[in-house]
């Protein structure tokens, strides 16, 4: 028995990985004073916000194939649900 993660699970992990990588890179840039730090104790929030802003377009470009795989998986599940619903409705109509 082998575990094959769903496309959504893989996409989520990859997206999280891109965010963590962006966070660490921006944290290093702030640490070495290449980028300005936040005011007072807001430095962590500042780095997280910048990491979100940087990781979003990176994910959009880098994870295109994975996003397409997720879309196919979701479409298949929706089609199966529609088929089950139609089958159930036809059984009710026959009574």
mmCIF file of N, CA, C and O in Angstrom:
data_model
loop_
_atom_site.group_PDB
_atom_site.id
_atom_site.type_symbol
_atom_site.label_atom_id
_atom_site.label_comp_id
_atom_site.label_asym_id
_atom_site.label_seq_id
_atom_site.Cartn_x
_atom_site.Cartn_y
_atom_site.Cartn_z
ATOM 1 N N UNK A 1 0.850 -1.183 0.000
ATOM 2 C CA UNK A 1 0.000 0.000 0.000
ATOM 3 C C UNK A 1 0.891 1.241 0.000
ATOM 4 O O UNK A 1 1.698 1.445 0.889
ATOM 5 N N UNK A 2 0.761 2.065 -1.007
ATOM 6 C CA UNK A 2 1.575 3.279 -1.094
ATOM 7 C C UNK A 2 0.689 4.505 -0.916
ATOM 8 O O UNK A 2 -0.472 4.512 -1.315
ATOM 9 N N UNK A 3 1.257 5.514 -0.324
ATOM 10 C CA UNK A 3 0.532 6.762 -0.084
ATOM 11 C C UNK A 3 0.855 7.731 -1.202
ATOM 12 O O UNK A 3 2.007 8.102 -1.402
ATOM 13 N N UNK A 4 -0.161 8.116 -1.949
ATOM 14 C CA UNK A 4 0.020 9.141 -2.977
ATOM 15 C C UNK A 4 -0.840 10.340 -2.574
ATOM 16 O O UNK A 4 -2.061 10.247 -2.548
ATOM 17 N N UNK A 5 -0.195 11.422 -2.215
ATOM 18 C CA UNK A 5 -0.969 12.581 -1.762
ATOM 19 C C UNK A 5 -1.798 13.178 -2.897
ATOM 20 O O UNK A 5 -1.432 13.099 -4.065
ATOM 21 N N UNK A 6 -2.921 13.756 -2.507
ATOM 22 C CA UNK A 6 -3.787 14.380 -3.506
ATOM 23 C C UNK A 6 -3.103 15.613 -4.087
ATOM 24 O O UNK A 6 -2.151 16.157 -3.524
ATOM 25 N N UNK A 7 -3.608 16.038 -5.222
ATOM 26 C CA UNK A 7 -3.041 17.216 -5.881
ATOM 27 C C UNK A 7 -3.180 18.450 -4.997
ATOM 28 O O UNK A 7 -2.274 19.295 -4.950
ATOM 29 N N UNK A 8 -4.289 18.557 -4.271
ATOM 30 C CA UNK A 8 -4.495 19.713 -3.397
ATOM 31 C C UNK A 8 -3.486 19.713 -2.243
ATOM 32 O O UNK A 8 -2.959 20.763 -1.867
ATOM 33 N N UNK A 9 -3.209 18.540 -1.690
ATOM 34 C CA UNK A 9 -2.249 18.435 -0.597
ATOM 35 C C UNK A 9 -0.854 18.835 -1.079
ATOM 36 O O UNK A 9 -0.146 19.589 -0.411
ATOM 37 N N UNK A 10 -0.458 18.328 -2.251
ATOM 38 C CA UNK A 10 0.850 18.693 -2.817
ATOM 39 C C UNK A 10 0.928 20.190 -3.096
ATOM 40 O O UNK A 10 1.938 20.839 -2.806
ATOM 41 N N UNK A 11 -0.140 20.756 -3.664
ATOM 42 C CA UNK A 11 -0.156 22.186 -3.963
ATOM 43 C C UNK A 11 -0.019 23.003 -2.674
ATOM 44 O O UNK A 11 0.732 23.980 -2.624
ATOM 45 N N UNK A 12 -0.743 22.587 -1.645
ATOM 46 C CA UNK A 12 -0.679 23.308 -0.368
ATOM 47 C C UNK A 12 0.725 23.254 0.223
ATOM 48 O O UNK A 12 1.246 24.273 0.703
ATOM 49 N N UNK A 13 1.340 22.075 0.190
ATOM 50 C CA UNK A 13 2.706 21.962 0.718
ATOM 51 C C UNK A 13 3.700 22.787 -0.090
ATOM 52 O O UNK A 13 4.591 23.433 0.477
ATOM 53 N N UNK A 14 3.541 22.773 -1.404
ATOM 54 C CA UNK A 14 4.446 23.560 -2.246
ATOM 55 C C UNK A 14 4.248 25.053 -2.001
ATOM 56 O O UNK A 14 5.216 25.816 -1.938
ATOM 57 N N UNK A 15 3.011 25.473 -1.850
ATOM 58 C CA UNK A 15 2.723 26.884 -1.583
ATOM 59 C C UNK A 15 3.307 27.300 -0.239
ATOM 60 O O UNK A 15 3.889 28.376 -0.097
ATOM 61 N N UNK A 16 3.157 26.437 0.757
ATOM 62 C CA UNK A 16 3.725 26.709 2.076
ATOM 63 C C UNK A 16 5.248 26.779 2.002
ATOM 64 O O UNK A 16 5.872 27.637 2.628
ATOM 65 N N UNK A 17 5.835 25.890 1.219
ATOM 66 C CA UNK A 17 7.292 25.906 1.051
ATOM 67 C C UNK A 17 7.787 27.193 0.416
ATOM 68 O O UNK A 17 8.812 27.750 0.820
ATOM 69 N N UNK A 18 7.057 27.683 -0.577
ATOM 70 C CA UNK A 18 7.442 28.950 -1.214
ATOM 71 C C UNK A 18 7.317 30.101 -0.215
ATOM 72 O O UNK A 18 8.177 30.978 -0.149
ATOM 73 N N UNK A 19 6.263 30.077 0.604
ATOM 74 C CA UNK A 19 6.109 31.130 1.613
ATOM 75 C C UNK A 19 7.246 31.076 2.630
ATOM 76 O O UNK A 19 7.823 32.110 2.983
ATOM 77 N N UNK A 20 7.559 29.875 3.114
ATOM 78 C CA UNK A 20 8.632 29.743 4.116
ATOM 79 C C UNK A 20 9.970 30.193 3.522
ATOM 80 O O UNK A 20 10.744 30.896 4.179
ATOM 81 N N UNK A 21 10.234 29.805 2.283
ATOM 82 C CA UNK A 21 11.464 30.245 1.632
ATOM 83 C C UNK A 21 11.525 31.761 1.489
ATOM 84 O O UNK A 21 12.562 32.382 1.740
ATOM 85 N N UNK A 22 10.400 32.356 1.098
ATOM 86 C CA UNK A 22 10.336 33.817 0.985
ATOM 87 C C UNK A 22 10.525 34.474 2.345
ATOM 88 O O UNK A 22 11.236 35.477 2.472
ATOM 89 N N UNK A 23 9.899 33.897 3.360
ATOM 90 C CA UNK A 23 10.017 34.435 4.717
ATOM 91 C C UNK A 23 11.469 34.425 5.169
ATOM 92 O O UNK A 23 11.981 35.430 5.683
ATOM 93 N N UNK A 24 12.148 33.301 4.964
ATOM 94 C CA UNK A 24 13.540 33.201 5.399
ATOM 95 C C UNK A 24 14.441 34.148 4.617
ATOM 96 O O UNK A 24 15.343 34.782 5.197
ATOM 97 N N UNK A 25 14.199 34.266 3.322
ATOM 98 C CA UNK A 25 15.018 35.174 2.511
ATOM 99 C C UNK A 25 14.801 36.626 2.940
ATOM 100 O O UNK A 25 15.769 37.388 3.094
ATOM 101 N N UNK A 26 13.559 37.008 3.170
ATOM 102 C CA UNK A 26 13.285 38.390 3.577
ATOM 103 C C UNK A 26 13.790 38.645 4.986
ATOM 104 O O UNK A 26 14.317 39.725 5.279
ATOM 105 N N UNK A 27 13.654 37.657 5.864
ATOM 106 C CA UNK A 27 14.173 37.810 7.215
ATOM 107 C C UNK A 27 15.685 38.046 7.180
ATOM 108 O O UNK A 27 16.204 38.890 7.904
ATOM 109 N N UNK A 28 16.379 37.309 6.308
ATOM 110 C CA UNK A 28 17.830 37.496 6.186
ATOM 111 C C UNK A 28 18.146 38.896 5.664
ATOM 112 O O UNK A 28 19.079 39.548 6.141
ATOM 113 N N UNK A 29 17.365 39.367 4.679
ATOM 114 C CA UNK A 29 17.600 40.715 4.151
ATOM 115 C C UNK A 29 17.351 41.789 5.210
ATOM 116 O O UNK A 29 18.072 42.784 5.282
ATOM 117 N N UNK A 30 16.335 41.581 6.048
ATOM 118 C CA UNK A 30 16.070 42.538 7.131
ATOM 119 C C UNK A 30 17.170 42.437 8.187
ATOM 120 O O UNK A 30 17.631 43.453 8.716
ATOM 121 N N UNK A 31 17.589 41.218 8.483
ATOM 122 C CA UNK A 31 18.640 41.009 9.493
ATOM 123 C C UNK A 31 19.942 41.706 9.095
ATOM 124 O O UNK A 31 20.608 42.314 9.930
ATOM 125 N N UNK A 32 20.287 41.618 7.823
ATOM 126 C CA UNK A 32 21.516 42.252 7.343
ATOM 127 C C UNK A 32 21.290 43.709 6.900
ATOM 128 O O UNK A 32 22.136 44.301 6.253
ATOM 129 N N UNK A 33 20.128 44.251 7.214
ATOM 130 C CA UNK A 33 19.762 45.641 6.983
ATOM 131 C C UNK A 33 19.758 46.044 5.510
ATOM 132 O O UNK A 33 20.017 47.199 5.166
ATOM 133 N N UNK A 34 19.478 45.086 4.647
ATOM 134 C CA UNK A 34 19.280 45.410 3.235
ATOM 135 C C UNK A 34 17.880 45.997 3.068
ATOM 136 O O UNK A 34 17.678 46.932 2.290
ATOM 137 N N UNK A 35 16.915 45.430 3.801
ATOM 138 C CA UNK A 35 15.550 45.961 3.845
ATOM 139 C C UNK A 35 15.316 46.583 5.212
ATOM 140 O O UNK A 35 15.908 46.141 6.201
ATOM 141 N N UNK A 36 14.448 47.585 5.295
ATOM 142 C CA UNK A 36 14.189 48.196 6.604
ATOM 143 C C UNK A 36 13.408 47.255 7.508
ATOM 144 O O UNK A 36 12.605 46.442 7.042
ATOM 145 N N UNK A 37 13.659 47.355 8.804
ATOM 146 C CA UNK A 37 12.911 46.545 9.765
ATOM 147 C C UNK A 37 11.638 47.275 10.151
ATOM 148 O O UNK A 37 11.471 48.458 9.886
ATOM 149 N N UNK A 38 10.729 46.534 10.762
ATOM 150 C CA UNK A 38 9.467 47.128 11.199
ATOM 151 C C UNK A 38 9.673 48.042 12.393
ATOM 152 O O UNK A 38 10.742 48.071 13.017
ATOM 153 N N UNK A 39 8.653 48.783 12.729
ATOM 154 C CA UNK A 39 8.725 49.692 13.862
ATOM 155 C C UNK A 39 8.497 48.938 15.166
ATOM 156 O O UNK A 39 7.572 48.133 15.260
ATOM 157 N N UNK A 40 9.317 49.176 16.140
ATOM 158 C CA UNK A 40 9.151 48.561 17.454
ATOM 159 C C UNK A 40 9.208 47.052 17.385
ATOM 160 O O UNK A 40 10.166 46.471 16.908
ATOM 161 N N UNK A 41 8.123 46.414 17.866
ATOM 162 C CA UNK A 41 8.074 44.950 17.896
ATOM 163 C C UNK A 41 7.344 44.369 16.680
ATOM 164 O O UNK A 41 6.961 43.212 16.688
ATOM 165 N N UNK A 42 7.129 45.159 15.653
ATOM 166 C CA UNK A 42 6.378 44.691 14.494
ATOM 167 C C UNK A 42 7.263 44.037 13.433
ATOM 168 O O UNK A 42 6.796 43.772 12.329
ATOM 169 N N UNK A 43 8.511 43.766 13.744
ATOM 170 C CA UNK A 43 9.430 43.239 12.744
ATOM 171 C C UNK A 43 8.944 41.906 12.167
ATOM 172 O O UNK A 43 8.993 41.698 10.960
ATOM 173 N N UNK A 44 8.473 40.990 13.007
ATOM 174 C CA UNK A 44 8.002 39.697 12.531
ATOM 175 C C UNK A 44 6.790 39.870 11.614
ATOM 176 O O UNK A 44 6.691 39.212 10.575
ATOM 177 N N UNK A 45 5.884 40.754 11.996
ATOM 178 C CA UNK A 45 4.711 41.024 11.160
ATOM 179 C C UNK A 45 5.142 41.617 9.819
ATOM 180 O O UNK A 45 4.621 41.244 8.770
ATOM 181 N N UNK A 46 6.090 42.520 9.841
ATOM 182 C CA UNK A 46 6.602 43.157 8.621
ATOM 183 C C UNK A 46 7.212 42.109 7.686
ATOM 184 O O UNK A 46 6.938 42.096 6.491
ATOM 185 N N UNK A 47 8.007 41.218 8.225
ATOM 186 C CA UNK A 47 8.648 40.183 7.415
ATOM 187 C C UNK A 47 7.590 39.232 6.852
ATOM 188 O O UNK A 47 7.647 38.858 5.680
ATOM 189 N N UNK A 48 6.603 38.854 7.670
ATOM 190 C CA UNK A 48 5.540 37.954 7.201
ATOM 191 C C UNK A 48 4.719 38.612 6.100
ATOM 192 O O UNK A 48 4.368 37.967 5.100
ATOM 193 N N UNK A 49 4.422 39.889 6.245
ATOM 194 C CA UNK A 49 3.659 40.600 5.225
ATOM 195 C C UNK A 49 4.439 40.683 3.912
ATOM 196 O O UNK A 49 3.885 40.428 2.837
ATOM 197 N N UNK A 50 5.697 41.008 3.996
ATOM 198 C CA UNK A 50 6.520 41.046 2.784
ATOM 199 C C UNK A 50 6.634 39.656 2.147
ATOM 200 O O UNK A 50 6.604 39.519 0.924
ATOM 201 N N UNK A 51 6.746 38.621 2.981
ATOM 202 C CA UNK A 51 6.837 37.258 2.453
ATOM 203 C C UNK A 51 5.550 36.877 1.728
ATOM 204 O O UNK A 51 5.602 36.214 0.680
ATOM 205 N N UNK A 52 4.412 37.291 2.238
ATOM 206 C CA UNK A 52 3.143 37.028 1.546
ATOM 207 C C UNK A 52 3.100 37.727 0.195
ATOM 208 O O UNK A 52 2.687 37.138 -0.805
ATOM 209 N N UNK A 53 3.531 38.974 0.185
ATOM 210 C CA UNK A 53 3.507 39.753 -1.055
ATOM 211 C C UNK A 53 4.467 39.159 -2.088
ATOM 212 O O UNK A 53 4.162 39.117 -3.281
ATOM 213 N N UNK A 54 5.606 38.661 -1.654
ATOM 214 C CA UNK A 54 6.583 38.090 -2.576
ATOM 215 C C UNK A 54 6.175 36.679 -3.010
ATOM 216 O O UNK A 54 6.304 36.309 -4.176
ATOM 217 N N UNK A 55 5.657 35.872 -2.074
ATOM 218 C CA UNK A 55 5.363 34.473 -2.396
ATOM 219 C C UNK A 55 4.135 34.312 -3.287
ATOM 220 O O UNK A 55 4.043 33.324 -4.028
ATOM 221 N N UNK A 56 3.197 35.245 -3.253
ATOM 222 C CA UNK A 56 1.985 35.109 -4.071
ATOM 223 C C UNK A 56 2.291 35.074 -5.569
ATOM 224 O O UNK A 56 1.882 34.129 -6.260
ATOM 225 N N UNK A 57 3.010 36.057 -6.116
ATOM 226 C CA UNK A 57 3.309 35.966 -7.555
ATOM 227 C C UNK A 57 4.258 34.812 -7.888
ATOM 228 O O UNK A 57 4.156 34.216 -8.962
ATOM 229 N N UNK A 58 5.163 34.486 -6.971
ATOM 230 C CA UNK A 58 6.043 33.341 -7.215
ATOM 231 C C UNK A 58 5.225 32.054 -7.327
ATOM 232 O O UNK A 58 5.459 31.233 -8.210
ATOM 233 N N UNK A 59 4.270 31.883 -6.428
ATOM 234 C CA UNK A 59 3.409 30.700 -6.474
ATOM 235 C C UNK A 59 2.578 30.685 -7.742
ATOM 236 O O UNK A 59 2.363 29.629 -8.344
ATOM 237 N N UNK A 60 2.099 31.834 -8.140
ATOM 238 C CA UNK A 60 1.270 31.924 -9.349
ATOM 239 C C UNK A 60 2.040 31.432 -10.574
ATOM 240 O O UNK A 60 1.503 30.712 -11.403
ATOM 241 N N UNK A 61 3.302 31.786 -10.653
ATOM 242 C CA UNK A 61 4.115 31.406 -11.809
ATOM 243 C C UNK A 61 4.654 29.981 -11.662
ATOM 244 O O UNK A 61 4.568 29.174 -12.594
ATOM 245 N N UNK A 62 5.190 29.657 -10.512
ATOM 246 C CA UNK A 62 5.893 28.397 -10.332
ATOM 247 C C UNK A 62 4.969 27.186 -10.181
ATOM 248 O O UNK A 62 5.386 26.067 -10.477
ATOM 249 N N UNK A 63 3.751 27.384 -9.719
ATOM 250 C CA UNK A 63 2.864 26.255 -9.424
ATOM 251 C C UNK A 63 1.730 26.114 -10.434
ATOM 252 O O UNK A 63 0.677 25.557 -10.115
ATOM 253 N N UNK A 64 1.924 26.595 -11.645
ATOM 254 C CA UNK A 64 0.866 26.540 -12.659
ATOM 255 C C UNK A 64 0.437 25.104 -12.952
ATOM 256 O O UNK A 64 -0.753 24.798 -12.987
ATOM 257 N N UNK A 65 1.380 24.194 -13.150
ATOM 258 C CA UNK A 65 1.036 22.798 -13.454
ATOM 259 C C UNK A 65 0.278 22.161 -12.296
ATOM 260 O O UNK A 65 -0.690 21.429 -12.504
ATOM 261 N N UNK A 66 0.716 22.445 -11.087
ATOM 262 C CA UNK A 66 0.062 21.861 -9.921
ATOM 263 C C UNK A 66 -1.347 22.416 -9.762
ATOM 264 O O UNK A 66 -2.265 21.693 -9.403
ATOM 265 N N UNK A 67 -1.534 23.698 -10.046
ATOM 266 C CA UNK A 67 -2.871 24.300 -9.972
ATOM 267 C C UNK A 67 -3.799 23.665 -10.997
ATOM 268 O O UNK A 67 -4.972 23.411 -10.725
ATOM 269 N N UNK A 68 -3.280 23.395 -12.188
ATOM 270 C CA UNK A 68 -4.084 22.727 -13.216
ATOM 271 C C UNK A 68 -4.476 21.322 -12.771
ATOM 272 O O UNK A 68 -5.600 20.879 -13.010
ATOM 273 N N UNK A 69 -3.559 20.612 -12.114
ATOM 274 C CA UNK A 69 -3.863 19.276 -11.612
ATOM 275 C C UNK A 69 -4.947 19.335 -10.547
ATOM 276 O O UNK A 69 -5.838 18.481 -10.504
ATOM 277 N N UNK A 70 -4.902 20.346 -9.690
ATOM 278 C CA UNK A 70 -5.937 20.518 -8.671
ATOM 279 C C UNK A 70 -7.280 20.801 -9.331
ATOM 280 O O UNK A 70 -8.314 20.250 -8.927
ATOM 281 N N UNK A 71 -7.289 21.632 -10.363
ATOM 282 C CA UNK A 71 -8.537 21.957 -11.057
ATOM 283 C C UNK A 71 -9.157 20.709 -11.680
ATOM 284 O O UNK A 71 -10.379 20.512 -11.610
ATOM 285 N N UNK A 72 -8.331 19.852 -12.264
ATOM 286 C CA UNK A 72 -8.834 18.605 -12.853
ATOM 287 C C UNK A 72 -9.406 17.708 -11.766
ATOM 288 O O UNK A 72 -10.490 17.130 -11.918
ATOM 289 N N UNK A 73 -8.704 17.608 -10.649
ATOM 290 C CA UNK A 73 -9.166 16.757 -9.550
ATOM 291 C C UNK A 73 -10.505 17.264 -8.992
ATOM 292 O O UNK A 73 -11.415 16.476 -8.755
ATOM 293 N N UNK A 74 -10.630 18.553 -8.821
ATOM 294 C CA UNK A 74 -11.870 19.121 -8.305
ATOM 295 C C UNK A 74 -13.004 18.923 -9.308
ATOM 296 O O UNK A 74 -14.130 18.564 -8.933
ATOM 297 N N UNK A 75 -12.719 19.130 -10.593
ATOM 298 C CA UNK A 75 -13.742 18.950 -11.619
ATOM 299 C C UNK A 75 -14.242 17.503 -11.655
ATOM 300 O O UNK A 75 -15.447 17.259 -11.806
ATOM 301 N N UNK A 76 -13.341 16.540 -11.498
ATOM 302 C CA UNK A 76 -13.742 15.136 -11.475
ATOM 303 C C UNK A 76 -14.644 14.842 -10.288
ATOM 304 O O UNK A 76 -15.638 14.130 -10.410
ATOM 305 N N UNK A 77 -14.302 15.383 -9.124
ATOM 306 C CA UNK A 77 -15.132 15.154 -7.935
ATOM 307 C C UNK A 77 -16.508 15.785 -8.099
ATOM 308 O O UNK A 77 -17.518 15.209 -7.692
ATOM 309 N N UNK A 78 -16.568 16.968 -8.700
ATOM 310 C CA UNK A 78 -17.850 17.626 -8.925
ATOM 311 C C UNK A 78 -18.689 16.820 -9.908
ATOM 312 O O UNK A 78 -19.900 16.641 -9.701
ATOM 313 N N UNK A 79 -18.074 16.302 -10.957
ATOM 314 C CA UNK A 79 -18.803 15.487 -11.927
ATOM 315 C C UNK A 79 -19.359 14.223 -11.278
ATOM 316 O O UNK A 79 -20.507 13.843 -11.532
ATOM 317 N N UNK A 80 -18.560 13.569 -10.428
ATOM 318 C CA UNK A 80 -19.046 12.376 -9.735
ATOM 319 C C UNK A 80 -20.204 12.713 -8.802
ATOM 320 O O UNK A 80 -21.182 11.972 -8.725
ATOM 321 N N UNK A 81 -20.113 13.838 -8.121
ATOM 322 C CA UNK A 81 -21.195 14.247 -7.222
ATOM 323 C C UNK A 81 -22.468 14.539 -8.013
ATOM 324 O O UNK A 81 -23.576 14.179 -7.588
ATOM 325 N N UNK A 82 -22.324 15.175 -9.175
ATOM 326 C CA UNK A 82 -23.492 15.447 -10.021
ATOM 327 C C UNK A 82 -24.124 14.147 -10.506
ATOM 328 O O UNK A 82 -25.353 14.029 -10.549
ATOM 329 N N UNK A 83 -23.299 13.173 -10.874
ATOM 330 C CA UNK A 83 -23.811 11.888 -11.330
ATOM 331 C C UNK A 83 -24.569 11.179 -10.205
ATOM 332 O O UNK A 83 -25.635 10.615 -10.434
ATOM 333 N N UNK A 84 -24.023 11.205 -8.995
ATOM 334 C CA UNK A 84 -24.711 10.577 -7.851
ATOM 335 C C UNK A 84 -26.023 11.276 -7.559
ATOM 336 O O UNK A 84 -27.039 10.640 -7.273
ATOM 337 N N UNK A 85 -26.016 12.612 -7.640
ATOM 338 C CA UNK A 85 -27.230 13.368 -7.393
ATOM 339 C C UNK A 85 -28.289 13.047 -8.445
ATOM 340 O O UNK A 85 -29.461 12.833 -8.120
ATOM 341 N N UNK A 86 -27.873 12.962 -9.701
ATOM 342 C CA UNK A 86 -28.823 12.634 -10.777
ATOM 343 C C UNK A 86 -29.360 11.231 -10.591
ATOM 344 O O UNK A 86 -30.559 10.978 -10.798
ATOM 345 N N UNK A 87 -28.513 10.286 -10.174
ATOM 346 C CA UNK A 87 -28.948 8.906 -9.933
ATOM 347 C C UNK A 87 -29.947 8.862 -8.786
ATOM 348 O O UNK A 87 -30.965 8.164 -8.845
ATOM 349 N N UNK A 88 -29.680 9.604 -7.727
ATOM 350 C CA UNK A 88 -30.596 9.633 -6.587
ATOM 351 C C UNK A 88 -31.930 10.277 -6.967
ATOM 352 O O UNK A 88 -32.985 9.827 -6.535
ATOM 353 N N UNK A 89 -31.875 11.336 -7.761
ATOM 354 C CA UNK A 89 -33.119 11.978 -8.181
ATOM 355 C C UNK A 89 -33.942 11.084 -9.085
ATOM 356 O O UNK A 89 -35.168 11.048 -8.996
ATOM 357 N N UNK A 90 -33.280 10.301 -9.940
ATOM 358 C CA UNK A 90 -34.031 9.397 -10.822
ATOM 359 C C UNK A 90 -34.657 8.263 -10.027
ATOM 360 O O UNK A 90 -35.729 7.782 -10.361
ATOM 361 N N UNK A 91 -34.027 7.837 -8.938
ATOM 362 C CA UNK A 91 -34.606 6.804 -8.092
ATOM 363 C C UNK A 91 -35.840 7.338 -7.376
ATOM 364 O O UNK A 91 -36.837 6.639 -7.228
ATOM 365 N N UNK A 92 -35.783 8.609 -6.936
ATOM 366 C CA UNK A 92 -36.936 9.206 -6.259
ATOM 367 C C UNK A 92 -38.095 9.400 -7.221
ATOM 368 O O UNK A 92 -39.250 9.233 -6.857
ATOM 369 N N UNK A 93 -37.783 9.740 -8.469
ATOM 370 C CA UNK A 93 -38.855 9.960 -9.463
ATOM 371 C C UNK A 93 -39.546 8.653 -9.819
ATOM 372 O O UNK A 93 -40.721 8.654 -10.187
ATOM 373 N N UNK A 94 -38.833 7.536 -9.716
ATOM 374 C CA UNK A 94 -39.392 6.256 -10.091
ATOM 375 C C UNK A 94 -40.337 5.677 -9.050
ATOM 376 O O UNK A 94 -41.073 4.740 -9.313
ATOM 377 N N UNK A 95 -40.381 6.215 -7.869
ATOM 378 C CA UNK A 95 -41.214 5.667 -6.804
ATOM 379 C C UNK A 95 -42.644 6.065 -6.952
ATOM 380 O O UNK A 95 -43.164 6.944 -7.377
#
